[in-house]
Amino acid sequence: MPFFQQASSAAGKVDAVFIVICVLCVAFLVFITSTIVFFAIKYNKKRHPKGEDIEENVWLEITWTVIPLILFMGMFFYGWTNFDYMRSVPRDAMVITAIARQWAWSFAYPNGKRTTELIVALDKPVKIELRSLDVLHGFYVPAFRIKEDIVPGKNNYTWFTPTRLGSFDIECTVLCGVGHAEMLSEVVVVPLSEFESWYFGDEESLPSSKAVTSAQTSAEPQNPAVAILEKGSCLTCHSLDGKVMVGPTFKGMCGRKRTIVVNGKEQEARCDETYLSRAIQSPMADTVKGYPPTMPSNPLGAEELKQVVSFLMSLK
Ligand code: CUA
């Protein structure tokens, strides 16, 4: 049952609070509704044609005030202590920064590693610093029962201790634009030894992960420019195969005419190094006609930029 899977130390606590509150609410719903129905029948107009005044009853009033008060304070206390647990990060937690942008996730590790899926060690606490490069996003890992908004300009955080091996979905929970539904990633929980050999090794992704598997199965070794495009999440919006996504496809981009909008005026773009470098580094300076002006700027090194530009110009 993946829906009910509890894969972090907080999951059981969140579920317990949810179940207690839910059971109490259902019990009161049944109790109050059946009392209303019972009284409506017992005291209806046929049986009691003449209305009477009912004098106050102090003890009844005290009872129906104090019992719900105790129950609600109990709910509050139970919820508060578990919420407090979820905001108290253990001192030895590894700090990883989750960077959200339209419409992709990337994760930055203390040693400078960058990934598109969150790789963590089993039973080791992790603090996630949440950062947005553009608009509101939401960091949600259903199996961990953690969900936190990522607000641009604000430093929010969450934390978890994974208690199960495997891959768990990361979803964005704030409607952040046309690509919102595709803003997905995964937490990959591996044994500590595997995590350490990955963390201190040269590989970008885990030896067992999908990214490497697909590269190994394809006949050609992966192009370094494609690796840069993947790392920068460029391929979430631009396809390599002609498919129209959020942005124009990279396929044959220098072979076709493109109209760009500069300062509100349309003009033809020459597909040369200058144009491509500018389009990558300051994408808002001019935009391709018919596409939304949503691309974030990309801090590429000079060498990376050169590789990407010559790759894009060579794509037929
Ligand atoms: Cu990011 Cu929805």
Short mmCIF file of C-alpha atoms and ligand atoms in Angstrom, two decimals:
data_model
loop_
_atom_site.label_atom_id
_atom_site.label_comp_id
_atom_site.label_asym_id
_atom_site.label_seq_id
_atom_site.Cartn_x
_atom_site.Cartn_y
_atom_site.Cartn_z
CA MET A 1 0.00 0.00 0.00
CA PRO A 2 2.23 2.85 -1.21
CA PHE A 3 -0.40 5.43 -0.26
CA PHE A 4 -0.19 4.54 3.43
CA GLN A 5 3.51 3.77 3.38
CA GLN A 6 5.34 5.36 6.29
CA ALA A 7 8.92 5.97 5.27
CA SER A 8 10.19 8.54 7.78
CA SER A 9 10.38 8.99 11.53
CA ALA A 10 7.68 11.68 11.36
CA ALA A 11 5.22 9.62 9.31
CA GLY A 12 3.87 7.54 12.22
CA LYS A 13 3.43 10.64 14.38
CA VAL A 14 1.58 12.59 11.68
CA ASP A 15 -0.67 9.62 10.98
CA ALA A 16 -1.42 9.14 14.69
CA VAL A 17 -2.51 12.78 15.10
CA PHE A 18 -4.56 12.57 11.92
CA ILE A 19 -6.32 9.36 12.97
CA VAL A 20 -7.09 10.58 16.52
CA ILE A 21 -8.59 13.86 15.25
CA CYS A 22 -10.45 12.11 12.45
CA VAL A 23 -11.96 9.47 14.79
CA LEU A 24 -13.02 12.17 17.31
CA CYS A 25 -14.63 14.26 14.57
CA VAL A 26 -16.50 11.28 13.12
CA ALA A 27 -17.67 10.23 16.61
CA PHE A 28 -19.01 13.75 17.28
CA LEU A 29 -20.58 13.97 13.83
CA VAL A 30 -22.50 10.75 14.50
CA PHE A 31 -23.40 11.78 18.08
CA ILE A 32 -24.61 15.31 17.19
CA THR A 33 -26.47 14.25 14.05
CA SER A 34 -28.28 11.40 15.77
CA THR A 35 -29.19 13.68 18.71
CA ILE A 36 -30.70 16.22 16.28
CA VAL A 37 -32.70 13.50 14.52
CA PHE A 38 -33.81 11.95 17.82
CA PHE A 39 -35.00 15.30 19.27
CA ALA A 40 -36.67 16.28 16.00
CA ILE A 41 -38.78 13.16 16.19
CA LYS A 42 -39.36 13.17 19.95
CA TYR A 43 -40.34 16.84 20.21
CA ASN A 44 -42.13 17.35 16.90
CA LYS A 45 -45.22 19.50 16.57
CA LYS A 46 -47.71 16.60 16.46
CA ARG A 47 -46.58 15.29 19.83
CA HIS A 48 -46.06 18.72 21.37
CA PRO A 49 -48.49 21.14 19.70
CA LYS A 50 -47.76 23.84 22.26
CA GLY A 51 -44.21 25.24 22.69
CA GLU A 52 -42.84 25.61 26.20
CA ASP A 53 -40.02 27.63 27.70
CA ILE A 54 -37.21 25.54 29.17
CA GLU A 55 -35.45 26.94 32.22
CA GLU A 56 -31.67 26.99 32.32
CA ASN A 57 -29.71 23.98 33.52
CA VAL A 58 -26.34 25.01 34.93
CA TRP A 59 -24.86 21.52 35.22
CA LEU A 60 -25.84 20.55 31.70
CA GLU A 61 -24.23 23.72 30.38
CA ILE A 62 -21.06 23.14 32.36
CA THR A 63 -20.88 19.55 31.10
CA TRP A 64 -21.22 20.43 27.43
CA THR A 65 -18.65 23.19 27.78
CA VAL A 66 -16.02 21.37 29.81
CA ILE A 67 -16.00 18.01 28.01
CA PRO A 68 -15.44 19.50 24.52
CA LEU A 69 -12.87 21.92 26.00
CA ILE A 70 -10.87 19.01 27.42
CA LEU A 71 -11.12 17.13 24.13
CA PHE A 72 -10.07 20.14 22.05
CA MET A 73 -7.18 21.01 24.34
CA GLY A 74 -6.10 17.34 24.08
CA MET A 75 -6.23 17.57 20.28
CA PHE A 76 -4.24 20.80 20.39
CA PHE A 77 -1.63 19.39 22.75
CA TYR A 78 -1.21 16.17 20.77
CA GLY A 79 -0.96 18.10 17.49
CA TRP A 80 1.39 20.70 18.94
CA THR A 81 3.91 18.23 20.40
CA ASN A 82 4.10 16.35 17.10
CA PHE A 83 4.34 19.58 15.10
CA ASP A 84 7.13 20.67 17.42
CA TYR A 85 8.97 17.43 16.64
CA MET A 86 8.71 18.21 12.93
CA ARG A 87 10.25 21.68 13.42
CA SER A 88 13.10 20.54 15.72
CA VAL A 89 15.97 19.51 13.51
CA PRO A 90 18.52 17.15 15.15
CA ARG A 91 21.98 18.72 15.49
CA ASP A 92 23.70 16.03 13.47
CA ALA A 93 21.40 16.40 10.45
CA MET A 94 23.06 16.73 7.05
CA VAL A 95 22.04 20.01 5.44
CA ILE A 96 20.96 19.78 1.81
CA THR A 97 19.52 22.74 -0.11
CA ALA A 98 16.50 22.04 -2.31
CA ILE A 99 16.30 24.55 -5.12
CA ALA A 100 12.92 24.87 -6.78
CA ARG A 101 12.39 26.61 -10.08
CA GLN A 102 9.80 26.50 -12.82
CA TRP A 103 9.56 23.48 -13.22
CA ALA A 104 12.27 21.37 -11.76
CA TRP A 105 14.03 20.43 -8.55
CA SER A 106 17.73 20.42 -7.87
CA PHE A 107 19.58 19.54 -4.70
CA ALA A 108 22.87 21.03 -3.52
CA TYR A 109 25.02 19.07 -1.06
CA PRO A 110 27.54 20.54 1.42
CA ASN A 111 30.48 19.27 -0.65
CA GLY A 112 29.23 20.98 -3.82
CA LYS A 113 27.50 18.00 -5.42
CA ARG A 114 24.36 18.82 -7.36
CA THR A 115 21.65 16.37 -8.27
CA THR A 116 18.16 16.33 -9.74
CA GLU A 117 16.99 13.62 -7.34
CA LEU A 118 17.51 13.75 -3.60
CA ILE A 119 19.90 11.02 -2.51
CA VAL A 120 20.01 10.32 1.24
CA ALA A 121 21.22 7.65 3.67
CA LEU A 122 18.90 5.34 5.59
CA ASP A 123 18.28 6.32 9.26
CA LYS A 124 20.34 9.54 8.98
CA PRO A 125 18.53 12.82 9.67
CA VAL A 126 18.50 15.33 6.81
CA LYS A 127 17.64 19.01 6.99
CA ILE A 128 16.34 20.48 3.75
CA GLU A 129 16.85 24.20 3.24
CA LEU A 130 14.13 25.31 0.84
CA ARG A 131 14.92 27.95 -1.79
CA SER A 132 12.97 29.20 -4.77
CA LEU A 133 14.54 30.87 -7.81
CA ASP A 134 11.28 32.28 -9.07
CA VAL A 135 7.76 31.75 -7.69
CA LEU A 136 5.99 29.86 -4.88
CA HIS A 137 6.53 26.12 -4.89
CA GLY A 138 5.71 23.37 -2.38
CA PHE A 139 8.05 20.60 -1.25
CA TYR A 140 5.99 17.50 -0.54
CA VAL A 141 7.10 13.93 0.12
CA PRO A 142 3.88 11.99 0.78
CA ALA A 143 5.63 8.86 2.13
CA PHE A 144 7.53 11.03 4.65
CA ARG A 145 4.43 13.10 5.59
CA ILE A 146 6.33 16.35 5.13
CA LYS A 147 5.08 19.31 3.13
CA GLU A 148 6.43 22.82 3.26
CA ASP A 149 5.95 25.90 1.09
CA ILE A 150 8.95 27.37 -0.70
CA VAL A 151 8.54 31.12 -0.78
CA PRO A 152 10.85 33.26 -2.92
CA GLY A 153 13.04 35.46 -0.71
CA LYS A 154 12.22 33.51 2.44
CA ASN A 155 14.39 30.82 4.03
CA ASN A 156 12.18 27.94 5.03
CA TYR A 157 13.22 24.41 5.98
CA THR A 158 12.00 20.95 6.76
CA TRP A 159 13.70 17.77 7.96
CA PHE A 160 13.24 14.03 8.01
CA THR A 161 14.91 10.76 8.96
CA PRO A 162 14.24 8.16 6.29
CA THR A 163 13.32 4.79 7.78
CA ARG A 164 12.87 2.73 4.62
CA LEU A 165 15.03 1.97 1.59
CA GLY A 166 13.67 2.85 -1.83
CA SER A 167 12.48 5.74 -3.99
CA PHE A 168 9.75 8.08 -2.83
CA ASP A 169 7.95 10.76 -4.83
CA ILE A 170 8.67 14.46 -4.40
CA GLU A 171 5.82 16.61 -5.64
CA CYS A 172 5.27 20.33 -5.98
CA THR A 173 2.06 21.31 -4.21
CA VAL A 174 1.68 24.94 -5.20
CA LEU A 175 0.28 25.80 -8.64
CA CYS A 176 3.41 27.40 -10.08
CA GLY A 177 2.69 27.64 -13.80
CA VAL A 178 1.97 25.45 -16.83
CA GLY A 179 4.63 22.87 -15.91
CA HIS A 180 3.46 22.50 -12.29
CA ALA A 181 2.09 18.96 -12.69
CA GLU A 182 5.39 17.81 -14.13
CA MET A 183 7.48 19.28 -11.33
CA LEU A 184 8.34 15.90 -9.87
CA SER A 185 11.41 14.24 -8.48
CA GLU A 186 12.33 11.46 -6.09
CA VAL A 187 14.03 10.88 -2.77
CA VAL A 188 16.31 7.89 -3.14
CA VAL A 189 17.09 6.27 0.22
CA VAL A 190 20.16 4.04 0.18
CA PRO A 191 22.23 2.29 2.90
CA LEU A 192 24.83 4.54 4.55
CA SER A 193 27.80 2.75 2.92
CA GLU A 194 26.30 3.22 -0.56
CA PHE A 195 25.52 6.85 0.23
CA GLU A 196 29.07 7.52 1.39
CA SER A 197 30.71 5.92 -1.60
CA TRP A 198 28.45 8.02 -3.85
CA TYR A 199 28.90 11.20 -1.82
CA PHE A 200 32.69 11.00 -1.74
CA GLY A 201 32.96 9.60 -5.27
CA ASP A 202 33.01 11.33 -8.67
CA GLU A 203 29.66 10.13 -9.98
CA GLU A 204 26.83 12.63 -10.31
CA SER A 205 24.05 10.12 -9.79
CA LEU A 206 23.93 6.81 -7.97
CA PRO A 207 25.37 3.77 -9.76
CA SER A 208 21.95 2.14 -9.47
CA SER A 209 19.86 5.15 -10.50
CA LYS A 210 17.82 5.56 -13.63
CA ALA A 211 19.89 8.36 -15.15
CA VAL A 212 22.93 6.14 -15.45
CA THR A 213 20.92 3.13 -16.57
CA SER A 214 19.45 5.03 -19.50
CA ALA A 215 22.88 6.36 -20.50
CA GLN A 216 24.28 2.86 -20.40
CA THR A 217 21.52 1.38 -22.49
CA SER A 218 21.80 4.00 -25.23
CA ALA A 219 24.32 3.09 -27.91
CA GLU A 220 26.27 6.34 -27.82
CA PRO A 221 28.12 7.62 -24.80
CA GLN A 222 26.28 10.61 -23.39
CA ASN A 223 27.18 13.97 -24.90
CA PRO A 224 28.72 16.30 -22.23
CA ALA A 225 26.51 19.16 -23.49
CA VAL A 226 23.40 17.02 -22.90
CA ALA A 227 24.64 16.32 -19.39
CA ILE A 228 24.92 20.08 -18.76
CA LEU A 229 21.40 20.63 -20.15
CA GLU A 230 20.05 17.89 -17.89
CA LYS A 231 21.83 19.21 -14.85
CA GLY A 232 20.47 22.72 -15.46
CA SER A 233 16.94 21.28 -15.90
CA CYS A 234 16.82 22.83 -19.41
CA LEU A 235 15.23 19.69 -20.81
CA THR A 236 12.14 20.05 -18.62
CA CYS A 237 11.05 22.88 -20.92
CA HIS A 238 13.00 22.28 -24.17
CA SER A 239 12.93 18.99 -26.02
CA LEU A 240 15.70 17.50 -28.16
CA ASP A 241 13.30 15.63 -30.44
CA GLY A 242 11.06 18.36 -31.88
CA LYS A 243 8.31 18.08 -29.27
CA VAL A 244 6.88 21.46 -28.29
CA MET A 245 7.01 21.88 -24.52
CA VAL A 246 6.99 25.03 -22.41
CA GLY A 247 9.78 26.47 -24.54
CA PRO A 248 10.74 25.89 -28.18
CA THR A 249 12.46 22.61 -29.05
CA PHE A 250 16.23 22.53 -29.46
CA LYS A 251 15.94 20.26 -32.47
CA GLY A 252 17.09 22.00 -35.67
CA MET A 253 16.88 25.34 -33.90
CA CYS A 254 19.41 27.04 -36.13
CA GLY A 255 17.84 25.71 -39.31
CA ARG A 256 14.52 27.50 -38.91
CA LYS A 257 13.51 31.12 -38.80
CA ARG A 258 12.56 32.44 -35.43
CA THR A 259 10.88 35.67 -34.57
CA ILE A 260 11.99 37.16 -31.30
CA VAL A 261 10.46 39.99 -29.32
CA VAL A 262 12.93 42.66 -28.22
CA ASN A 263 11.54 45.52 -26.13
CA GLY A 264 8.08 44.72 -27.43
CA LYS A 265 9.21 44.81 -31.09
CA GLU A 266 9.40 41.75 -33.28
CA GLN A 267 12.50 40.91 -35.25
CA GLU A 268 14.21 37.97 -36.87
CA ALA A 269 16.90 36.24 -34.79
CA ARG A 270 20.18 35.15 -36.26
CA CYS A 271 21.06 31.83 -34.74
CA ASP A 272 24.69 32.46 -33.92
CA GLU A 273 26.94 32.22 -30.89
CA THR A 274 26.14 35.73 -29.69
CA TYR A 275 22.38 35.17 -29.84
CA LEU A 276 22.51 31.76 -28.14
CA SER A 277 24.87 32.88 -25.38
CA ARG A 278 22.64 35.83 -24.60
CA ALA A 279 19.48 33.71 -24.74
CA ILE A 280 20.99 31.34 -22.17
CA GLN A 281 22.47 33.93 -19.82
CA SER A 282 19.84 36.66 -19.96
CA PRO A 283 16.76 34.89 -21.28
CA MET A 284 14.44 37.82 -20.55
CA ALA A 285 16.36 40.25 -22.82
CA ASP A 286 14.42 38.88 -25.78
CA THR A 287 11.95 36.03 -26.02
CA VAL A 288 10.83 33.82 -28.86
CA LYS A 289 7.43 34.87 -30.21
CA GLY A 290 4.59 32.68 -28.97
CA TYR A 291 6.36 31.41 -25.85
CA PRO A 292 5.92 32.67 -22.29
CA PRO A 293 8.71 34.85 -20.82
CA THR A 294 9.42 32.47 -17.92
CA MET A 295 12.95 31.20 -18.39
CA PRO A 296 15.35 31.76 -15.46
CA SER A 297 18.92 32.85 -16.20
CA ASN A 298 21.57 30.17 -16.11
CA PRO A 299 24.93 30.70 -14.48
CA LEU A 300 27.09 28.55 -16.77
CA GLY A 301 30.87 28.63 -16.78
CA ALA A 302 32.57 29.89 -19.97
CA GLU A 303 33.57 26.37 -21.02
CA GLU A 304 30.13 24.90 -20.32
CA LEU A 305 28.48 27.73 -22.24
CA LYS A 306 30.72 27.09 -25.23
CA GLN A 307 29.91 23.37 -25.20
CA VAL A 308 26.18 23.97 -24.97
CA VAL A 309 26.15 26.64 -27.68
CA SER A 310 28.10 24.54 -30.18
CA PHE A 311 25.91 21.54 -29.37
CA LEU A 312 22.73 23.57 -29.98
CA MET A 313 24.09 24.90 -33.27
CA SER A 314 24.96 21.39 -34.39
CA LEU A 315 21.51 19.88 -33.62
CA LYS A 316 19.81 19.17 -36.93
CU1 CUA B 1 6.42 24.19 -8.53
CU2 CUA B 1 4.09 23.71 -8.66
#
